[in-house]
Amino acid sequence: MTASSTTTTPTEFIRFAEELADASRALIRTRFRRNADVEMKPDNTPVTTTDLEVETLIRNMIADRYPMHGVIGEEHPASAASADHVWVIDPIDGTRSFIAGRPVFGTLIALTVDAVPVLGVVDIPITEERWVGAKGHATLLNGKVASTRECPTAAGAILLATSPEYLDGDAALPFGNVAEAARFTIYDAGTQAYGLVASGHADIMIAARYGIVDYLAAVPVIEGAGGVMRDWNGAPLTLHSGDRFVAVGDAALLPETLQLLGRAETKGLAHVERA
């Protein structure tokens, strides 16, 4: 019987995930605004030596503690990705912000059991904010319970979105429907956006062209705070999900948001503010 058949994530995993976040935060803070060495990956996205070193550090800690667990990371090849327990990590989510000295990037750490995310850490090293969510536990922000807020309609919602360059092509029209309906939209919200929804400061987050390393950690965080995360078709997010997701702080807002994402027409973007 695997842990996914229980209703609560073991506290030993939660403590260990925080140990991983402690170690990554300590290293990242020594490198912030220190003229990072930057290379471009084949997909034309940047990577720094700090990205690589932080992921190696986390992988080594996992291998030492749980050698039978798998790891999927942003910067190195996956290991034992078909294991029952798989850690999904992004050492620096928002590398461009890290390079530019913009402190909204973070470290994302998820644990999946039978492909389902049961534990997530969203750590913002520079602002020292850490959201921890786990199945069967309330989400915590720096040790205190975090809660989403009531917002049952898109008309009253603050929408956080990824960079506009990721919301182009066939994602543009569906996203535009939500942006048109929302109270206002903020782009390039950064890794912090997950925590802002979980803590009731914003109501919707939408992204496209994201990998699982970029969002699985947020699922237990947002859902443990009272929200919901799904793909654009309304399906739960797993190791096998695609590159689009929507997160809402109020579950009552999900049907309208999905309906807007499913519409074929748009009136264009409105009420847009750029972070």
Tab-separated table of C-alpha atoms in Angstrom:
chain	number	residue	atom	x	y	z
A	1	MET	CA	0.000	0.000	0.000
A	2	THR	CA	1.449	3.363	-0.975
A	3	ALA	CA	1.047	6.653	0.835
A	4	SER	CA	-1.462	7.849	-1.755
A	5	SER	CA	-4.030	5.504	-0.252
A	6	THR	CA	-3.981	7.508	2.979
A	7	THR	CA	-5.560	10.903	3.552
A	8	THR	CA	-2.582	12.625	5.187
A	9	THR	CA	0.981	13.224	4.041
A	10	PRO	CA	3.468	11.891	6.637
A	11	THR	CA	5.052	14.679	8.669
A	12	GLU	CA	8.525	13.272	8.020
A	13	PHE	CA	8.153	14.217	4.355
A	14	ILE	CA	6.975	17.708	5.277
A	15	ARG	CA	9.937	18.243	7.597
A	16	PHE	CA	12.333	16.961	4.974
A	17	ALA	CA	10.875	19.220	2.276
A	18	GLU	CA	11.503	22.174	4.565
A	19	GLU	CA	15.078	20.994	5.062
A	20	LEU	CA	15.483	21.038	1.294
A	21	ALA	CA	14.057	24.553	1.146
A	22	ASP	CA	16.323	25.712	3.980
A	23	ALA	CA	19.389	24.449	2.132
A	24	SER	CA	18.389	25.925	-1.217
A	25	ARG	CA	17.482	29.274	0.326
A	26	ALA	CA	20.824	29.553	2.107
A	27	LEU	CA	22.750	28.960	-1.116
A	28	ILE	CA	20.597	31.243	-3.252
A	29	ARG	CA	20.858	34.141	-0.803
A	30	THR	CA	24.658	34.080	-1.070
A	31	ARG	CA	24.410	34.434	-4.872
A	32	PHE	CA	21.640	37.011	-5.280
A	33	ARG	CA	22.718	40.172	-7.131
A	34	ARG	CA	26.264	38.834	-7.489
A	35	ASN	CA	26.683	38.939	-11.293
A	36	ALA	CA	25.411	35.447	-12.083
A	37	ASP	CA	27.114	33.385	-14.779
A	38	VAL	CA	24.464	32.879	-17.456
A	39	GLU	CA	24.194	30.439	-20.344
A	40	MET	CA	21.309	29.899	-22.752
A	41	LYS	CA	19.702	26.458	-22.967
A	42	PRO	CA	18.586	24.895	-26.268
A	43	ASP	CA	15.054	26.230	-25.676
A	44	ASN	CA	16.515	29.757	-25.470
A	45	THR	CA	15.847	30.145	-21.749
A	46	PRO	CA	18.634	31.162	-19.363
A	47	VAL	CA	20.320	29.005	-16.754
A	48	THR	CA	22.893	30.038	-14.167
A	49	THR	CA	25.481	28.112	-12.220
A	50	THR	CA	23.308	28.735	-9.175
A	51	ASP	CA	20.354	26.926	-10.796
A	52	LEU	CA	22.583	23.930	-11.420
A	53	GLU	CA	24.195	23.940	-7.987
A	54	VAL	CA	20.913	24.285	-6.114
A	55	GLU	CA	19.328	21.423	-8.020
A	56	THR	CA	22.388	19.238	-7.420
A	57	LEU	CA	22.243	20.060	-3.717
A	58	ILE	CA	18.565	19.109	-3.480
A	59	ARG	CA	19.047	15.931	-5.510
A	60	ASN	CA	21.925	14.811	-3.318
A	61	MET	CA	19.906	15.392	-0.151
A	62	ILE	CA	17.007	13.352	-1.551
A	63	ALA	CA	19.317	10.531	-2.647
A	64	ASP	CA	20.886	10.388	0.809
A	65	ARG	CA	17.565	10.326	2.683
A	66	TYR	CA	15.296	8.463	0.265
A	67	PRO	CA	17.425	6.542	-2.260
A	68	MET	CA	14.397	4.737	-3.715
A	69	HIS	CA	12.557	7.959	-4.543
A	70	GLY	CA	12.578	9.423	-8.035
A	71	VAL	CA	13.501	12.985	-8.945
A	72	ILE	CA	12.378	15.169	-11.834
A	73	GLY	CA	14.129	18.522	-12.025
A	74	GLU	CA	14.390	21.527	-14.271
A	75	GLU	CA	18.099	21.337	-15.012
A	76	HIS	CA	19.222	17.683	-14.870
A	77	PRO	CA	17.872	14.421	-16.356
A	78	ALA	CA	15.126	12.659	-14.419
A	79	SER	CA	15.991	9.703	-12.216
A	80	ALA	CA	13.590	6.863	-11.309
A	81	ALA	CA	10.693	8.906	-12.683
A	82	SER	CA	8.377	5.876	-12.546
A	83	ALA	CA	8.884	5.320	-8.808
A	84	ASP	CA	5.898	5.490	-6.442
A	85	HIS	CA	7.415	8.562	-4.773
A	86	VAL	CA	8.824	11.227	-7.082
A	87	TRP	CA	10.155	14.645	-6.092
A	88	VAL	CA	9.589	17.406	-8.639
A	89	ILE	CA	11.864	20.412	-8.235
A	90	ASP	CA	12.620	23.728	-9.855
A	91	PRO	CA	15.691	25.159	-8.107
A	92	ILE	CA	15.085	28.703	-9.307
A	93	ASP	CA	11.656	29.256	-10.792
A	94	GLY	CA	12.067	32.613	-12.466
A	95	THR	CA	15.714	32.526	-13.471
A	96	ARG	CA	15.388	35.744	-15.457
A	97	SER	CA	14.174	37.548	-12.340
A	98	PHE	CA	17.077	36.064	-10.362
A	99	ILE	CA	19.546	37.303	-12.975
A	100	ALA	CA	17.984	40.777	-12.972
A	101	GLY	CA	17.967	41.041	-9.175
A	102	ARG	CA	14.157	40.948	-9.003
A	103	PRO	CA	13.219	39.105	-5.788
A	104	VAL	CA	9.976	37.426	-6.905
A	105	PHE	CA	11.624	34.165	-8.034
A	106	GLY	CA	11.516	31.075	-5.850
A	107	THR	CA	12.291	27.424	-5.308
A	108	LEU	CA	9.537	24.889	-5.992
A	109	ILE	CA	9.599	21.471	-4.333
A	110	ALA	CA	6.836	18.889	-4.781
A	111	LEU	CA	6.429	15.284	-3.732
A	112	THR	CA	4.136	13.104	-5.803
A	113	VAL	CA	2.834	9.704	-4.776
A	114	ASP	CA	1.503	7.542	-7.596
A	115	ALA	CA	1.839	10.645	-9.812
A	116	VAL	CA	-0.396	12.815	-7.572
A	117	PRO	CA	1.132	15.869	-5.822
A	118	VAL	CA	0.668	15.411	-2.075
A	119	LEU	CA	3.232	17.902	-0.766
A	120	GLY	CA	4.449	21.241	-2.042
A	121	VAL	CA	6.791	23.996	-0.944
A	122	VAL	CA	6.887	27.433	-2.538
A	123	ASP	CA	9.914	29.216	-1.088
A	124	ILE	CA	10.797	32.829	-1.884
A	125	PRO	CA	14.388	33.092	-0.626
A	126	ILE	CA	14.882	36.847	-0.687
A	127	THR	CA	11.607	37.909	0.947
A	128	GLU	CA	11.851	34.874	3.256
A	129	GLU	CA	8.293	33.767	2.580
A	130	ARG	CA	7.562	30.056	2.511
A	131	TRP	CA	4.245	28.389	1.780
A	132	VAL	CA	4.001	24.701	2.688
A	133	GLY	CA	1.005	22.625	1.659
A	134	ALA	CA	0.378	18.916	2.148
A	135	LYS	CA	-2.516	16.526	1.759
A	136	GLY	CA	-4.457	16.414	5.025
A	137	HIS	CA	-2.820	19.566	6.398
A	138	ALA	CA	-3.678	23.254	6.254
A	139	THR	CA	-1.301	25.347	4.163
A	140	LEU	CA	1.135	27.378	6.218
A	141	LEU	CA	2.920	30.623	5.425
A	142	ASN	CA	5.965	30.883	7.672
A	143	GLY	CA	4.257	28.641	10.194
A	144	LYS	CA	0.866	30.388	10.212
A	145	VAL	CA	-2.275	29.137	8.475
A	146	ALA	CA	-2.816	30.645	5.027
A	147	SER	CA	-6.305	30.953	3.549
A	148	THR	CA	-7.716	31.983	0.204
A	149	ARG	CA	-10.498	34.551	0.078
A	150	GLU	CA	-14.060	34.491	-1.168
A	151	CYS	CA	-14.424	35.642	-4.755
A	152	PRO	CA	-17.176	33.711	-6.528
A	153	THR	CA	-17.198	35.675	-9.806
A	154	ALA	CA	-14.548	36.736	-12.290
A	155	ALA	CA	-15.829	40.309	-12.220
A	156	GLY	CA	-14.362	40.785	-8.760
A	157	ALA	CA	-11.187	38.807	-9.340
A	158	ILE	CA	-7.563	39.879	-9.459
A	159	LEU	CA	-5.955	37.764	-12.166
A	160	LEU	CA	-2.259	36.905	-12.071
A	161	ALA	CA	-0.680	35.631	-15.263
A	162	THR	CA	2.612	34.488	-16.630
A	163	SER	CA	4.519	36.542	-19.198
A	164	PRO	CA	2.428	37.490	-22.253
A	165	GLU	CA	4.929	35.684	-24.497
A	166	TYR	CA	3.686	32.388	-23.009
A	167	LEU	CA	0.045	33.260	-23.630
A	168	ASP	CA	0.216	33.531	-27.384
A	169	GLY	CA	-1.015	31.289	-30.190
A	170	ASP	CA	-4.071	29.223	-29.345
A	171	ALA	CA	-3.780	30.239	-25.680
A	172	ALA	CA	-4.353	33.915	-26.421
A	173	LEU	CA	-8.105	33.853	-27.063
A	174	PRO	CA	-9.087	31.715	-24.056
A	175	PHE	CA	-6.864	33.732	-21.750
A	176	GLY	CA	-8.224	36.957	-23.204
A	177	ASN	CA	-11.735	35.914	-22.214
A	178	VAL	CA	-10.702	35.603	-18.574
A	179	ALA	CA	-8.703	38.840	-18.638
A	180	GLU	CA	-11.692	40.676	-20.118
A	181	ALA	CA	-13.972	39.367	-17.381
A	182	ALA	CA	-11.571	39.936	-14.478
A	183	ARG	CA	-11.363	43.052	-12.352
A	184	PHE	CA	-7.786	43.550	-13.574
A	185	THR	CA	-4.777	41.507	-14.672
A	186	ILE	CA	-1.147	41.537	-13.604
A	187	TYR	CA	1.466	39.891	-15.827
A	188	ASP	CA	4.874	38.481	-14.843
A	189	ALA	CA	3.684	37.970	-11.291
A	190	GLY	CA	6.518	35.562	-10.513
A	191	THR	CA	6.668	32.507	-8.298
A	192	GLN	CA	5.137	34.578	-5.512
A	193	ALA	CA	1.849	34.467	-7.412
A	194	TYR	CA	1.089	30.998	-6.059
A	195	GLY	CA	1.430	32.271	-2.523
A	196	LEU	CA	-0.598	35.385	-3.234
A	197	VAL	CA	-3.546	33.235	-4.297
A	198	ALA	CA	-3.060	30.903	-1.318
A	199	SER	CA	-2.970	33.846	1.095
A	200	GLY	CA	-6.022	35.608	-0.304
A	201	HIS	CA	-4.356	38.560	-2.019
A	202	ALA	CA	-5.308	37.474	-5.552
A	203	ASP	CA	-8.000	35.223	-6.959
A	204	ILE	CA	-6.937	33.550	-10.213
A	205	MET	CA	-3.619	32.464	-11.682
A	206	ILE	CA	-3.374	31.259	-15.268
A	207	ALA	CA	-0.370	29.958	-17.175
A	208	ALA	CA	0.479	28.195	-20.414
A	209	ARG	CA	3.682	26.618	-21.710
A	210	TYR	CA	4.669	25.565	-18.189
A	211	GLY	CA	6.319	22.277	-17.290
A	212	ILE	CA	5.312	20.176	-14.309
A	213	VAL	CA	8.383	21.436	-12.444
A	214	ASP	CA	6.889	24.924	-12.716
A	215	TYR	CA	3.546	24.227	-11.061
A	216	LEU	CA	3.085	20.875	-9.267
A	217	ALA	CA	4.462	22.249	-5.983
A	218	ALA	CA	1.709	24.856	-5.971
A	219	VAL	CA	-1.127	22.327	-6.097
A	220	PRO	CA	-1.014	21.233	-2.417
A	221	VAL	CA	-0.230	24.817	-1.375
A	222	ILE	CA	-3.278	26.366	-3.036
A	223	GLU	CA	-5.656	23.487	-2.357
A	224	GLY	CA	-4.577	23.272	1.297
A	225	ALA	CA	-5.485	26.954	1.631
A	226	GLY	CA	-8.988	26.440	0.241
A	227	GLY	CA	-8.410	26.912	-3.477
A	228	VAL	CA	-8.398	24.628	-6.507
A	229	MET	CA	-5.852	23.987	-9.288
A	230	ARG	CA	-6.785	22.236	-12.524
A	231	ASP	CA	-5.735	22.042	-16.141
A	232	TRP	CA	-7.702	24.111	-18.662
A	233	ASN	CA	-10.098	21.205	-19.157
A	234	GLY	CA	-10.855	20.991	-15.443
A	235	ALA	CA	-8.853	17.811	-14.798
A	236	PRO	CA	-6.694	17.379	-11.666
A	237	LEU	CA	-2.972	18.031	-12.120
A	238	THR	CA	-0.532	15.109	-11.983
A	239	LEU	CA	2.921	14.123	-13.189
A	240	HIS	CA	1.326	13.462	-16.558
A	241	SER	CA	-0.495	16.783	-16.998
A	242	GLY	CA	0.124	19.175	-19.847
A	243	ASP	CA	1.470	22.701	-19.949
A	244	ARG	CA	-1.607	24.751	-18.969
A	245	PHE	CA	-3.210	25.280	-15.597
A	246	VAL	CA	-5.607	27.538	-13.774
A	247	ALA	CA	-5.655	28.179	-10.036
A	248	VAL	CA	-8.540	29.843	-8.203
A	249	GLY	CA	-8.730	30.839	-4.579
A	250	ASP	CA	-12.481	30.299	-4.371
A	251	ALA	CA	-13.701	26.946	-5.701
A	252	ALA	CA	-16.965	28.636	-6.697
A	253	LEU	CA	-14.995	30.649	-9.260
A	254	LEU	CA	-13.681	27.589	-11.110
A	255	PRO	CA	-16.729	26.794	-13.315
A	256	GLU	CA	-16.930	30.335	-14.686
A	257	THR	CA	-13.182	30.474	-15.270
A	258	LEU	CA	-13.175	27.157	-17.127
A	259	GLN	CA	-16.174	28.279	-19.168
A	260	LEU	CA	-14.316	31.444	-20.159
A	261	LEU	CA	-11.226	29.440	-21.090
A	262	GLY	CA	-13.397	27.219	-23.266
A	263	ARG	CA	-14.944	30.042	-25.288
A	264	ALA	CA	-13.770	30.530	-28.873
A	265	GLU	CA	-14.181	34.288	-29.032
A	266	THR	CA	-12.761	37.239	-27.118
A	267	LYS	CA	-13.307	40.954	-26.880
A	268	GLY	CA	-9.625	41.577	-26.242
A	269	LEU	CA	-7.606	42.285	-23.134
A	270	ALA	CA	-8.813	44.930	-20.738
A	271	HIS	CA	-7.985	46.314	-17.304
A	272	VAL	CA	-4.371	45.181	-17.634
A	273	GLU	CA	-1.587	46.186	-15.279
A	274	ARG	CA	1.960	44.963	-15.724
A	275	ALA	CA	4.016	44.148	-12.660
